[in-house]
mmCIF file of C-alpha atoms in Angstrom:
data_model
loop_
_atom_site.group_PDB
_atom_site.id
_atom_site.type_symbol
_atom_site.label_atom_id
_atom_site.label_comp_id
_atom_site.label_asym_id
_atom_site.label_seq_id
_atom_site.Cartn_x
_atom_site.Cartn_y
_atom_site.Cartn_z
ATOM 1 C CA MET A 273 0.114 0.070 0.026
ATOM 2 C CA ILE A 274 2.848 2.441 0.883
ATOM 3 C CA ARG A 275 4.841 1.737 -2.215
ATOM 4 C CA ILE A 276 1.708 2.248 -4.285
ATOM 5 C CA VAL A 277 1.171 5.962 -2.628
ATOM 6 C CA TRP A 278 4.866 6.562 -3.269
ATOM 7 C CA ILE A 279 4.558 6.034 -6.885
ATOM 8 C CA ILE A 280 1.588 8.260 -7.267
ATOM 9 C CA LEU A 281 3.250 10.851 -5.555
ATOM 10 C CA LEU A 282 6.314 10.680 -7.637
ATOM 11 C CA ALA A 283 4.465 10.624 -10.913
ATOM 12 C CA LEU A 284 2.001 13.242 -10.314
ATOM 13 C CA PRO A 285 4.201 16.491 -11.021
ATOM 14 C CA LEU A 286 5.522 14.781 -14.364
ATOM 15 C CA GLU A 287 1.803 14.468 -15.245
ATOM 16 C CA LEU A 288 0.621 18.099 -13.939
ATOM 17 C CA MET A 289 3.927 19.623 -15.941
ATOM 18 C CA GLY A 290 2.175 19.020 -19.420
ATOM 19 C CA GLN A 291 -0.886 21.124 -18.288
ATOM 20 C CA GLY A 292 -1.849 24.971 -17.663
ATOM 21 C CA ARG A 293 -0.254 27.933 -19.289
ATOM 22 C CA ILE A 294 2.449 28.656 -16.408
ATOM 23 C CA THR A 295 3.911 25.830 -14.355
ATOM 24 C CA ASN A 296 6.659 25.680 -11.843
ATOM 25 C CA PHE A 297 7.925 22.854 -10.207
ATOM 26 C CA GLY A 298 10.308 22.369 -7.023
ATOM 27 C CA LEU A 299 11.186 21.465 -3.613
ATOM 28 C CA PHE A 300 9.410 22.579 -0.351
ATOM 29 C CA PRO A 301 11.042 21.638 2.884
ATOM 30 C CA GLU A 302 9.528 22.595 6.361
ATOM 31 C CA PHE A 303 10.177 22.314 10.025
ATOM 32 C CA GLN A 304 7.769 22.929 13.078
ATOM 33 C CA LEU A 305 8.363 22.990 16.482
ATOM 34 C CA GLY A 306 5.509 23.476 19.240
ATOM 35 C CA PHE A 307 5.367 23.311 22.891
ATOM 36 C CA SER A 308 3.312 24.187 25.659
ATOM 37 C CA ALA A 309 4.480 27.675 27.239
ATOM 38 C CA ALA A 310 1.864 27.562 30.086
ATOM 39 C CA GLU A 311 -1.823 25.628 30.996
ATOM 40 C CA ASN A 312 -3.802 25.781 27.853
ATOM 41 C CA LEU A 313 -1.119 27.973 25.904
ATOM 42 C CA LYS A 314 0.784 26.702 23.078
ATOM 43 C CA ILE A 315 3.471 28.290 20.900
ATOM 44 C CA THR A 316 4.809 27.175 17.531
ATOM 45 C CA GLY A 317 7.258 28.024 15.312
ATOM 46 C CA LYS A 318 7.725 27.157 11.833
ATOM 47 C CA ILE A 319 10.161 27.659 8.802
ATOM 48 C CA GLU A 320 9.080 26.836 5.438
ATOM 49 C CA SER A 321 11.254 27.094 2.167
ATOM 50 C CA GLN A 322 10.563 27.022 -1.807
ATOM 51 C CA HIS A 323 13.138 26.181 -4.019
ATOM 52 C CA GLY A 324 12.314 26.003 -7.805
ATOM 53 C CA LEU A 325 13.904 23.631 -10.217
ATOM 54 C CA VAL A 326 11.980 24.146 -13.562
ATOM 55 C CA ASP A 327 9.562 26.612 -14.955
ATOM 56 C CA LYS A 328 7.508 26.208 -18.001
ATOM 57 C CA VAL A 329 5.343 28.630 -19.922
ATOM 58 C CA SER A 330 2.593 27.327 -22.157
ATOM 59 C CA GLN A 331 3.815 24.768 -24.720
ATOM 60 C CA GLU A 332 7.535 26.384 -24.598
ATOM 61 C CA GLN A 333 10.381 24.173 -23.568
ATOM 62 C CA ALA A 334 10.807 23.624 -19.892
ATOM 63 C CA ASP A 335 13.632 25.735 -18.338
ATOM 64 C CA TRP A 336 15.402 23.635 -16.108
ATOM 65 C CA ALA A 337 17.404 25.754 -13.518
ATOM 66 C CA TYR A 338 17.433 25.875 -9.487
ATOM 67 C CA TYR A 339 16.340 29.264 -7.834
ATOM 68 C CA HIS A 340 15.419 30.148 -4.264
ATOM 69 C CA ASN A 341 11.565 31.382 -4.448
ATOM 70 C CA GLN A 342 10.996 32.285 -0.737
ATOM 71 C CA THR A 343 11.445 31.507 2.765
ATOM 72 C CA ASP A 344 9.093 31.883 5.531
ATOM 73 C CA PHE A 345 9.807 32.303 8.966
ATOM 74 C CA GLN A 346 6.336 31.817 11.299
ATOM 75 C CA GLY A 347 5.381 32.044 14.875
ATOM 76 C CA PHE A 348 1.794 31.484 16.439
ATOM 77 C CA VAL A 349 0.547 31.669 19.901
ATOM 78 C CA GLY A 350 -2.914 29.698 20.391
ATOM 79 C CA THR A 351 -5.223 28.276 23.023
ATOM 80 C CA SER A 352 -7.980 25.636 22.981
ATOM 81 C CA LEU A 353 -11.470 26.368 23.935
ATOM 82 C CA ASN A 354 -12.403 22.657 24.167
ATOM 83 C CA PRO A 355 -10.650 19.414 22.985
ATOM 84 C CA PHE A 356 -11.916 20.282 19.340
ATOM 85 C CA VAL A 357 -11.746 23.995 18.940
ATOM 86 C CA ALA A 358 -8.652 26.254 18.973
ATOM 87 C CA ILE A 359 -7.991 29.894 18.184
ATOM 88 C CA THR A 360 -4.627 30.840 17.167
ATOM 89 C CA GLY A 361 -2.899 34.311 16.402
ATOM 90 C CA GLY A 362 0.439 34.415 14.183
ATOM 91 C CA TYR A 363 3.190 36.530 12.450
ATOM 92 C CA GLN A 364 5.077 35.657 9.109
ATOM 93 C CA TYR A 365 8.439 37.290 7.952
ATOM 94 C CA ARG A 366 8.751 36.518 4.276
ATOM 95 C CA LEU A 367 12.108 36.495 2.307
ATOM 96 C CA GLU A 368 11.219 36.703 -1.272
ATOM 97 C CA SER A 369 13.754 36.582 -4.188
ATOM 98 C CA GLY A 370 12.876 39.337 -6.597
ATOM 99 C CA SER A 371 10.658 41.098 -4.315
ATOM 100 C CA ASP A 372 10.791 43.091 -1.023
ATOM 101 C CA ASN A 373 10.255 41.111 2.187
ATOM 102 C CA SER A 374 7.111 41.170 3.574
ATOM 103 C CA HIS A 375 5.466 40.844 7.192
ATOM 104 C CA ARG A 376 2.037 39.112 7.474
ATOM 105 C CA ALA A 377 -0.545 39.136 10.467
ATOM 106 C CA ILE A 378 -2.289 35.721 10.700
ATOM 107 C CA GLN A 379 -5.628 35.139 12.990
ATOM 108 C CA GLN A 380 -7.097 31.525 12.638
ATOM 109 C CA ILE A 381 -9.876 29.312 14.329
ATOM 110 C CA SER A 382 -9.779 25.708 13.828
ATOM 111 C CA PHE A 383 -12.059 22.732 14.446
ATOM 112 C CA LEU A 384 -11.157 18.959 14.981
ATOM 113 C CA GLN A 385 -13.755 16.027 14.113
ATOM 114 C CA ARG A 386 -13.199 12.484 14.931
ATOM 115 C CA LYS A 387 -15.002 10.316 12.466
ATOM 116 C CA GLY A 388 -14.538 6.221 12.848
ATOM 117 C CA THR A 389 -11.067 5.517 11.983
ATOM 118 C CA TYR A 390 -10.131 9.048 10.507
ATOM 119 C CA GLN A 391 -10.096 12.490 11.865
ATOM 120 C CA MET A 392 -11.047 15.904 9.840
ATOM 121 C CA GLY A 393 -9.880 19.368 10.386
ATOM 122 C CA HIS A 394 -11.579 22.617 9.379
ATOM 123 C CA ARG A 395 -9.561 25.891 9.574
ATOM 124 C CA PHE A 396 -10.668 29.328 8.927
ATOM 125 C CA ARG A 397 -7.728 31.880 8.600
ATOM 126 C CA ALA A 398 -7.732 35.752 7.789
ATOM 127 C CA ASP A 399 -4.211 37.224 7.220
ATOM 128 C CA GLN A 400 -2.947 40.719 6.281
ATOM 129 C CA THR A 401 0.263 40.894 4.362
ATOM 130 C CA PHE A 402 2.202 44.321 4.539
ATOM 131 C CA ALA A 403 5.307 44.905 2.117
ATOM 132 C CA PRO A 404 7.292 48.092 1.125
ATOM 133 C CA ASN A 405 5.744 50.207 -1.556
ATOM 134 C CA ASP A 406 2.641 47.901 -2.059
ATOM 135 C CA PRO A 407 -0.987 48.167 -0.811
ATOM 136 C CA VAL A 408 -1.977 45.885 1.950
ATOM 137 C CA GLU A 409 -3.227 42.359 0.863
ATOM 138 C CA TYR A 410 -6.280 40.817 2.567
ATOM 139 C CA ARG A 411 -7.139 37.152 2.505
ATOM 140 C CA LEU A 412 -9.418 34.837 3.747
ATOM 141 C CA ARG A 413 -8.695 31.281 3.688
ATOM 142 C CA TYR A 414 -10.586 27.966 4.519
ATOM 143 C CA GLN A 415 -8.648 24.432 4.771
ATOM 144 C CA ILE A 416 -10.258 20.980 4.950
ATOM 145 C CA SER A 417 -7.858 18.026 6.044
ATOM 146 C CA ILE A 418 -8.487 14.670 6.297
ATOM 147 C CA GLU A 419 -5.966 11.979 8.371
ATOM 148 C CA ILE A 420 -6.437 8.457 7.802
ATOM 149 C CA PRO A 421 -4.240 5.842 9.465
ATOM 150 C CA ILE A 422 -2.975 3.030 6.954
ATOM 151 C CA GLU A 423 -2.341 0.364 9.353
ATOM 152 C CA GLY A 424 -5.112 -0.334 11.952
ATOM 153 C CA GLN A 425 -8.082 1.371 13.163
ATOM 154 C CA SER A 426 -5.956 4.232 15.012
ATOM 155 C CA LEU A 427 -2.755 6.170 14.459
ATOM 156 C CA ASP A 428 -0.145 4.625 16.828
ATOM 157 C CA PRO A 429 3.650 5.581 17.084
ATOM 158 C CA GLY A 430 5.569 3.778 14.507
ATOM 159 C CA GLU A 431 2.745 3.670 12.014
ATOM 160 C CA PHE A 432 2.055 5.519 8.658
ATOM 161 C CA TYR A 433 -0.923 7.855 7.687
ATOM 162 C CA LEU A 434 -2.326 9.477 4.793
ATOM 163 C CA VAL A 435 -3.124 13.263 4.582
ATOM 164 C CA PHE A 436 -5.437 15.033 2.162
ATOM 165 C CA SER A 437 -6.191 18.690 2.325
ATOM 166 C CA ASP A 438 -7.802 21.384 0.400
ATOM 167 C CA GLU A 439 -7.637 25.068 0.819
ATOM 168 C CA PRO A 440 -9.239 27.781 -1.467
ATOM 169 C CA ILE A 441 -7.775 31.246 -0.698
ATOM 170 C CA TYR A 442 -9.690 34.561 -1.555
ATOM 171 C CA SER A 443 -7.650 37.681 -1.787
ATOM 172 C CA ILE A 444 -7.990 41.503 -2.444
ATOM 173 C CA GLN A 445 -5.313 44.094 -2.810
ATOM 174 C CA SER A 446 -6.118 47.823 -3.895
ATOM 175 C CA GLY A 447 -9.570 46.638 -5.188
ATOM 176 C CA GLU A 448 -8.303 43.679 -7.176
ATOM 177 C CA SER A 449 -9.498 40.335 -6.106
ATOM 178 C CA GLY A 450 -7.552 37.075 -6.530
ATOM 179 C CA LEU A 451 -8.321 33.371 -5.994
ATOM 180 C CA GLU A 452 -5.879 30.503 -5.259
ATOM 181 C CA ASN A 453 -6.325 26.768 -4.323
ATOM 182 C CA ARG A 454 -3.971 24.564 -2.652
ATOM 183 C CA LEU A 455 -4.166 20.845 -2.763
ATOM 184 C CA VAL A 456 -1.966 18.769 -0.592
ATOM 185 C CA VAL A 457 -1.704 14.688 -0.867
ATOM 186 C CA ALA A 458 0.779 13.427 1.468
ATOM 187 C CA LEU A 459 2.075 10.075 3.195
ATOM 188 C CA GLY A 460 3.131 10.661 6.892
ATOM 189 C CA HIS A 461 4.883 8.468 9.485
ATOM 190 C CA LEU A 462 4.167 8.902 13.496
ATOM 191 C CA SER A 463 7.524 8.640 15.227
ATOM 192 C CA LYS A 464 8.247 7.830 18.896
ATOM 193 C CA GLY A 465 8.743 11.279 20.774
ATOM 194 C CA LYS A 466 6.091 13.136 19.321
ATOM 195 C CA GLN A 467 7.390 13.488 16.026
ATOM 196 C CA LYS A 468 5.802 13.572 12.676
ATOM 197 C CA PHE A 469 7.340 13.140 9.134
ATOM 198 C CA GLN A 470 5.334 13.848 5.943
ATOM 199 C CA ALA A 471 6.315 13.859 2.162
ATOM 200 C CA GLY A 472 3.990 14.381 -0.753
ATOM 201 C CA ILE A 473 2.756 16.918 -3.277
ATOM 202 C CA ASP A 474 1.543 20.453 -2.796
ATOM 203 C CA TYR A 475 -0.276 21.443 -5.882
ATOM 204 C CA ARG A 476 -1.448 25.323 -6.330
ATOM 205 C CA THR A 477 -3.401 26.943 -8.943
ATOM 206 C CA ASP A 478 -3.998 30.769 -8.796
ATOM 207 C CA ARG A 479 -4.531 33.890 -11.327
ATOM 208 C CA PHE A 480 -8.018 32.434 -12.126
ATOM 209 C CA PHE A 481 -9.102 35.803 -13.064
ATOM 210 C CA ASP A 482 -6.236 36.775 -15.299
ATOM 211 C CA ALA A 483 -5.094 35.375 -18.733
ATOM 212 C CA ASP A 484 -1.703 33.486 -17.540
ATOM 213 C CA LEU A 485 -3.390 30.844 -15.294
ATOM 214 C CA ARG A 486 -0.502 29.693 -13.097
ATOM 215 C CA GLN A 487 0.014 26.400 -11.336
ATOM 216 C CA ARG A 488 2.827 25.366 -8.914
ATOM 217 C CA THR A 489 3.753 21.726 -7.834
ATOM 218 C CA TRP A 490 6.090 21.233 -4.986
ATOM 219 C CA PHE A 491 7.468 18.226 -3.614
ATOM 220 C CA LYS A 492 6.784 18.827 -0.111
ATOM 221 C CA PHE A 493 8.497 17.164 2.820
ATOM 222 C CA GLY A 494 8.688 18.380 6.578
ATOM 223 C CA TRP A 495 9.305 17.453 10.034
ATOM 224 C CA TYR A 496 6.709 18.171 13.058
ATOM 225 C CA LEU A 497 7.950 18.086 16.352
ATOM 226 C CA SER A 498 6.136 18.533 19.689
ATOM 227 C CA LEU A 499 7.863 19.096 23.186
#
């Protein structure tokens, strides 16, 4: 089962490269560390970075060349209202190649549902991005995610699981609207010591309101650690 999942995840970017008007593919590593600072107060730090490997415009020849796209440094402080609902506030600093670095304020509320052998998460997020010489960009986001254990009825240390998520994002900046969608399919492993490792495909489409529809496919892999 795990071998089949890996074959699908590795073959998917090649299929997506032949579609769309503007296509990018690259690597997307991330590291997340979370810990409890006080009773019912959780602090999370996260670093994620995008590294492009190939660009392709419409039917033109693909341009294979490494480039750094962006790196985000994020910090969050959250509290749980009950075992299934949490509210969080956060901040992001972005280093972006070819553009000014930016700051972002983040507010979110998340819900967790347990349904039989899998769990489903819902996340509602708003953020505001501030960059020099640019108007403030406002975004509204909704993410739905599903985590399914592969080995057994529940997820135990040492076992694998599947993650599926989809997140539409609406943005507005200086009166102009934008729409983006992010689809993630990943294989995860719950290790001992409250560690999770995940690897999969992060497929993003945007510029739906423009003539140059863009799709970006990232091979995403991450290490998530809770203390």
